[in-house]
Short mmCIF file of C-alpha atoms in Angstrom, two decimals:
data_model
loop_
_atom_site.label_atom_id
_atom_site.label_comp_id
_atom_site.label_asym_id
_atom_site.label_seq_id
_atom_site.Cartn_x
_atom_site.Cartn_y
_atom_site.Cartn_z
CA GLN A 1 23.57 -9.72 -10.59
CA LYS A 2 20.34 -7.80 -10.12
CA GLU A 3 20.30 -5.29 -7.29
CA VAL A 4 17.22 -6.88 -5.69
CA GLU A 5 16.24 -10.47 -6.48
CA GLN A 6 13.12 -12.45 -5.70
CA ASN A 7 11.76 -15.78 -6.87
CA SER A 8 8.90 -14.95 -9.22
CA GLY A 9 6.78 -17.90 -8.07
CA PRO A 10 3.96 -18.58 -7.99
CA LEU A 11 4.26 -19.73 -4.42
CA SER A 12 1.23 -21.81 -3.57
CA VAL A 13 0.29 -22.51 0.06
CA PRO A 14 -2.87 -23.92 1.65
CA GLU A 15 -5.06 -21.70 3.78
CA GLY A 16 -3.77 -21.53 7.35
CA ALA A 17 -0.17 -22.37 6.43
CA ILE A 18 2.90 -20.17 6.73
CA ALA A 19 4.04 -18.47 3.54
CA SER A 20 7.74 -17.64 3.33
CA LEU A 21 8.92 -15.04 0.83
CA ASN A 22 12.59 -14.32 0.24
CA CYS A 23 14.66 -11.49 -1.18
CA THR A 24 18.39 -10.91 -1.67
CA TYR A 25 20.10 -7.62 -2.43
CA SER A 26 23.52 -6.64 -3.71
CA ASP A 27 24.23 -3.29 -2.04
CA ARG A 28 26.11 -3.82 1.22
CA VAL A 29 25.46 -0.29 2.50
CA SER A 30 21.66 -0.39 2.20
CA GLN A 31 19.94 0.38 5.49
CA SER A 32 16.22 0.36 4.72
CA PHE A 33 14.13 -2.53 3.47
CA PHE A 34 10.46 -2.77 2.64
CA TRP A 35 7.82 -5.31 1.71
CA TYR A 36 4.95 -4.15 -0.46
CA ARG A 37 1.83 -6.06 -1.43
CA GLN A 38 0.26 -5.51 -4.83
CA TYR A 39 -3.10 -6.86 -5.85
CA SER A 40 -3.72 -7.33 -9.55
CA GLY A 41 -4.41 -4.00 -11.25
CA LYS A 42 -3.70 -2.00 -8.09
CA SER A 43 -0.81 0.08 -6.83
CA PRO A 44 1.67 -1.31 -4.27
CA GLU A 45 0.94 -0.81 -0.59
CA LEU A 46 3.47 -1.03 2.21
CA ILE A 47 3.00 -3.90 4.67
CA MET A 48 6.35 -4.00 6.48
CA SER A 49 9.55 -2.01 6.84
CA ILE A 50 12.71 -3.20 8.58
CA TYR A 51 15.98 -1.41 9.29
CA SER A 52 17.86 -3.57 11.83
CA ASN A 53 19.08 -7.13 11.82
CA GLY A 54 16.65 -9.60 13.30
CA ASP A 55 12.90 -10.03 13.25
CA LYS A 56 10.10 -7.51 13.21
CA GLU A 57 6.55 -8.69 13.81
CA ASP A 58 3.28 -6.96 12.91
CA GLY A 59 0.17 -9.11 13.33
CA ARG A 60 0.43 -12.12 11.04
CA PHE A 61 3.48 -10.68 9.28
CA THR A 62 7.12 -11.07 10.31
CA ALA A 63 10.00 -9.47 8.43
CA GLN A 64 13.49 -10.86 8.91
CA LEU A 65 16.71 -9.08 8.00
CA ASN A 66 20.25 -10.45 7.82
CA LYS A 67 22.60 -7.76 6.56
CA ALA A 68 25.67 -10.02 6.66
CA SER A 69 23.98 -12.40 4.22
CA GLN A 70 22.20 -9.53 2.38
CA TYR A 71 18.92 -11.30 2.81
CA VAL A 72 15.46 -10.15 3.83
CA SER A 73 12.38 -12.31 4.16
CA LEU A 74 8.68 -12.03 4.91
CA LEU A 75 6.69 -14.67 6.76
CA ILE A 76 2.91 -14.68 6.64
CA ARG A 77 1.34 -16.81 9.32
CA ASP A 78 -2.17 -18.31 9.06
CA SER A 79 -2.28 -17.44 5.36
CA GLN A 80 -5.68 -16.40 4.02
CA PRO A 81 -7.02 -16.40 0.44
CA SER A 82 -7.09 -12.61 0.73
CA ASP A 83 -3.28 -12.71 1.06
CA SER A 84 -3.09 -13.89 -2.57
CA ALA A 85 -1.16 -11.10 -4.29
CA THR A 86 2.28 -10.21 -5.57
CA TYR A 87 4.79 -9.30 -2.86
CA LEU A 88 7.49 -6.83 -3.78
CA CYS A 89 10.74 -6.44 -1.90
CA ALA A 90 12.24 -2.93 -2.01
CA VAL A 91 15.63 -1.64 -0.92
CA LEU A 92 16.68 1.94 -0.35
CA ARG A 93 20.10 1.76 -1.92
CA GLY A 94 22.78 3.64 -0.06
CA ASP A 95 25.23 3.11 -2.94
CA ALA A 96 23.01 4.94 -5.42
CA GLY A 97 21.75 8.20 -3.96
CA ASN A 98 18.93 6.54 -2.03
CA MET A 99 17.21 5.07 -5.04
CA LEU A 100 14.25 2.92 -3.97
CA THR A 101 14.81 -0.26 -5.98
CA PHE A 102 12.32 -3.10 -6.28
CA GLY A 103 12.69 -6.77 -6.95
CA GLY A 104 10.59 -8.52 -9.56
CA GLY A 105 8.03 -9.67 -7.00
CA THR A 106 6.80 -13.08 -5.86
CA ARG A 107 3.24 -14.11 -6.66
CA LEU A 108 1.59 -15.81 -3.71
CA MET A 109 -1.48 -18.00 -4.09
CA VAL A 110 -3.32 -19.13 -0.97
CA LYS A 111 -5.69 -21.99 -1.73
CA PRO A 112 -8.83 -22.50 0.40
CA ASN B 1 -5.29 14.63 2.20
CA ALA B 2 -5.33 13.26 -1.33
CA GLY B 3 -1.88 11.62 -1.04
CA VAL B 4 -0.30 10.98 -4.45
CA THR B 5 -2.48 11.83 -7.44
CA GLN B 6 -1.70 10.72 -10.97
CA THR B 7 -3.41 11.80 -14.15
CA PRO B 8 -4.56 10.46 -16.50
CA LYS B 9 -5.55 6.93 -15.41
CA PHE B 10 -5.59 5.60 -18.96
CA ARG B 11 -4.15 6.83 -22.24
CA ILE B 12 -3.66 5.52 -25.75
CA LEU B 13 -0.90 7.14 -27.78
CA LYS B 14 0.11 6.69 -31.37
CA ILE B 15 3.74 5.96 -32.19
CA GLY B 16 5.72 9.18 -32.29
CA GLN B 17 3.31 11.22 -30.18
CA SER B 18 4.35 12.87 -26.94
CA MET B 19 2.61 13.30 -23.64
CA THR B 20 3.11 14.28 -20.03
CA LEU B 21 2.04 12.12 -17.11
CA GLN B 22 1.17 14.27 -14.14
CA CYS B 23 1.98 13.46 -10.52
CA ALA B 24 1.21 15.58 -7.50
CA GLN B 25 1.55 14.93 -3.77
CA ASP B 26 0.24 16.96 -0.87
CA MET B 27 2.28 15.39 1.93
CA ASN B 28 5.29 17.73 1.66
CA HIS B 29 7.47 14.77 0.71
CA ASN B 30 10.92 15.61 -0.59
CA TYR B 31 11.53 12.35 -2.50
CA MET B 32 9.49 11.50 -5.57
CA TYR B 33 9.85 8.57 -7.96
CA TRP B 34 8.57 7.40 -11.32
CA TYR B 35 8.34 3.68 -12.02
CA ARG B 36 7.08 1.59 -14.88
CA GLN B 37 5.66 -1.89 -14.49
CA ASP B 38 5.36 -4.25 -17.41
CA PRO B 39 2.90 -7.17 -17.18
CA GLY B 40 3.95 -9.77 -14.61
CA MET B 41 7.08 -7.85 -13.72
CA GLY B 42 8.34 -5.74 -10.85
CA LEU B 43 8.79 -1.99 -10.76
CA LYS B 44 11.62 -0.39 -12.70
CA LEU B 45 12.78 3.08 -11.67
CA ILE B 46 12.73 5.64 -14.47
CA TYR B 47 13.67 8.87 -12.68
CA TYR B 48 13.64 10.16 -9.16
CA SER B 49 14.01 13.46 -7.35
CA VAL B 50 15.31 14.25 -3.89
CA GLY B 51 13.88 17.77 -3.88
CA ALA B 52 12.75 20.68 -5.99
CA GLY B 53 15.24 21.39 -8.78
CA ILE B 54 17.07 18.04 -8.39
CA THR B 55 16.44 14.99 -10.54
CA ASP B 56 18.41 11.81 -11.21
CA LYS B 57 18.18 8.93 -13.66
CA GLY B 58 17.00 5.58 -12.51
CA GLU B 59 17.40 2.18 -14.17
CA VAL B 60 15.45 2.86 -17.39
CA PRO B 61 15.50 6.62 -18.22
CA ASN B 62 15.80 6.45 -22.01
CA GLY B 63 12.84 7.99 -23.80
CA TYR B 64 11.68 9.96 -20.77
CA ASN B 65 12.29 13.32 -19.17
CA VAL B 66 11.28 14.83 -15.84
CA SER B 67 11.31 18.13 -14.04
CA ARG B 68 10.75 19.12 -10.42
CA SER B 69 10.04 22.82 -10.18
CA THR B 70 7.99 22.50 -6.97
CA THR B 71 7.94 20.11 -4.02
CA GLU B 72 4.43 18.98 -4.95
CA ASP B 73 4.71 18.17 -8.66
CA PHE B 74 6.87 15.71 -10.60
CA PRO B 75 5.67 15.33 -14.21
CA LEU B 76 7.05 12.64 -16.53
CA ARG B 77 7.41 13.52 -20.19
CA LEU B 78 7.39 10.90 -22.95
CA GLU B 79 8.89 12.11 -26.19
CA LEU B 80 8.31 10.20 -29.46
CA ALA B 81 6.30 7.37 -27.93
CA ALA B 82 7.27 3.83 -28.91
CA PRO B 83 5.41 0.51 -28.41
CA SER B 84 8.11 -0.46 -25.88
CA GLN B 85 6.76 2.28 -23.61
CA THR B 86 3.43 0.49 -23.27
CA SER B 87 3.28 -0.11 -19.53
CA VAL B 88 1.69 0.94 -16.25
CA TYR B 89 3.39 3.97 -14.74
CA PHE B 90 3.44 4.61 -11.01
CA CYS B 91 4.47 7.76 -9.22
CA ALA B 92 5.53 7.54 -5.57
CA SER B 93 6.71 9.89 -2.86
CA SER B 94 8.39 9.62 0.51
CA TYR B 95 9.70 11.95 3.20
CA LEU B 96 13.47 12.30 3.58
CA GLY B 97 14.01 9.00 1.77
CA GLN B 98 15.35 7.21 4.82
CA PHE B 99 13.42 5.15 7.34
CA THR B 100 10.12 6.01 5.73
CA GLU B 101 7.67 4.36 3.41
CA ALA B 102 6.90 5.39 -0.14
CA PHE B 103 3.28 6.15 -1.01
CA PHE B 104 2.07 5.31 -4.49
CA GLY B 105 -0.41 6.90 -6.85
CA GLN B 106 -3.09 4.81 -8.56
CA GLY B 107 -1.07 4.38 -11.72
CA THR B 108 -1.43 5.37 -15.38
CA ARG B 109 -2.03 2.63 -17.92
CA LEU B 110 -0.40 3.72 -21.20
CA THR B 111 -0.75 1.92 -24.51
CA VAL B 112 1.30 2.97 -27.53
CA VAL B 113 -0.09 1.75 -30.85
#
């Protein structure tokens, strides 16, 4: 099992819809979780971080964490074509000296 | 502040050549990371460092070496380049490593021919 897993997509949603991106992780002691957005040919940029169970909202973005199920998700409300990018889930692994480990990313396409 | 600076941005190497990818940060971050990203894939950790003088292997360290003599700099050395090392390399840094975000450099696109 990979340490951090994501569906590679592409996930296609119409403009204005909610995009739901999911991530599972294997390390039960991980405490820090991140969502990065990466446009083609660019470096990743942080859009959300979450450390506690539950939801965390920032504008159109909501991160959800369930440590019991080892699951973290990202919801994007009112999706815009400019949200089209690859979304990378990252976990700071407590079982491995605080290695920051990334999933393979999910490509999101928002169609006008 | 410049953030995380990587040089060069692009490089073509011949098989068997060696080179050093430079990474510098001016944010006084203690954690630094090197990742590679193959086309259409996620980031794979090559090496990381939790402070000056301390380095650890990541998921894919073979064919690479690193050093961390100062807080600011974390160069990645490729010895005997192989076509399998063709990739985009990203350096990142973060403070303390817990409850903080990692900042990325612009990347180095390396082609080995």
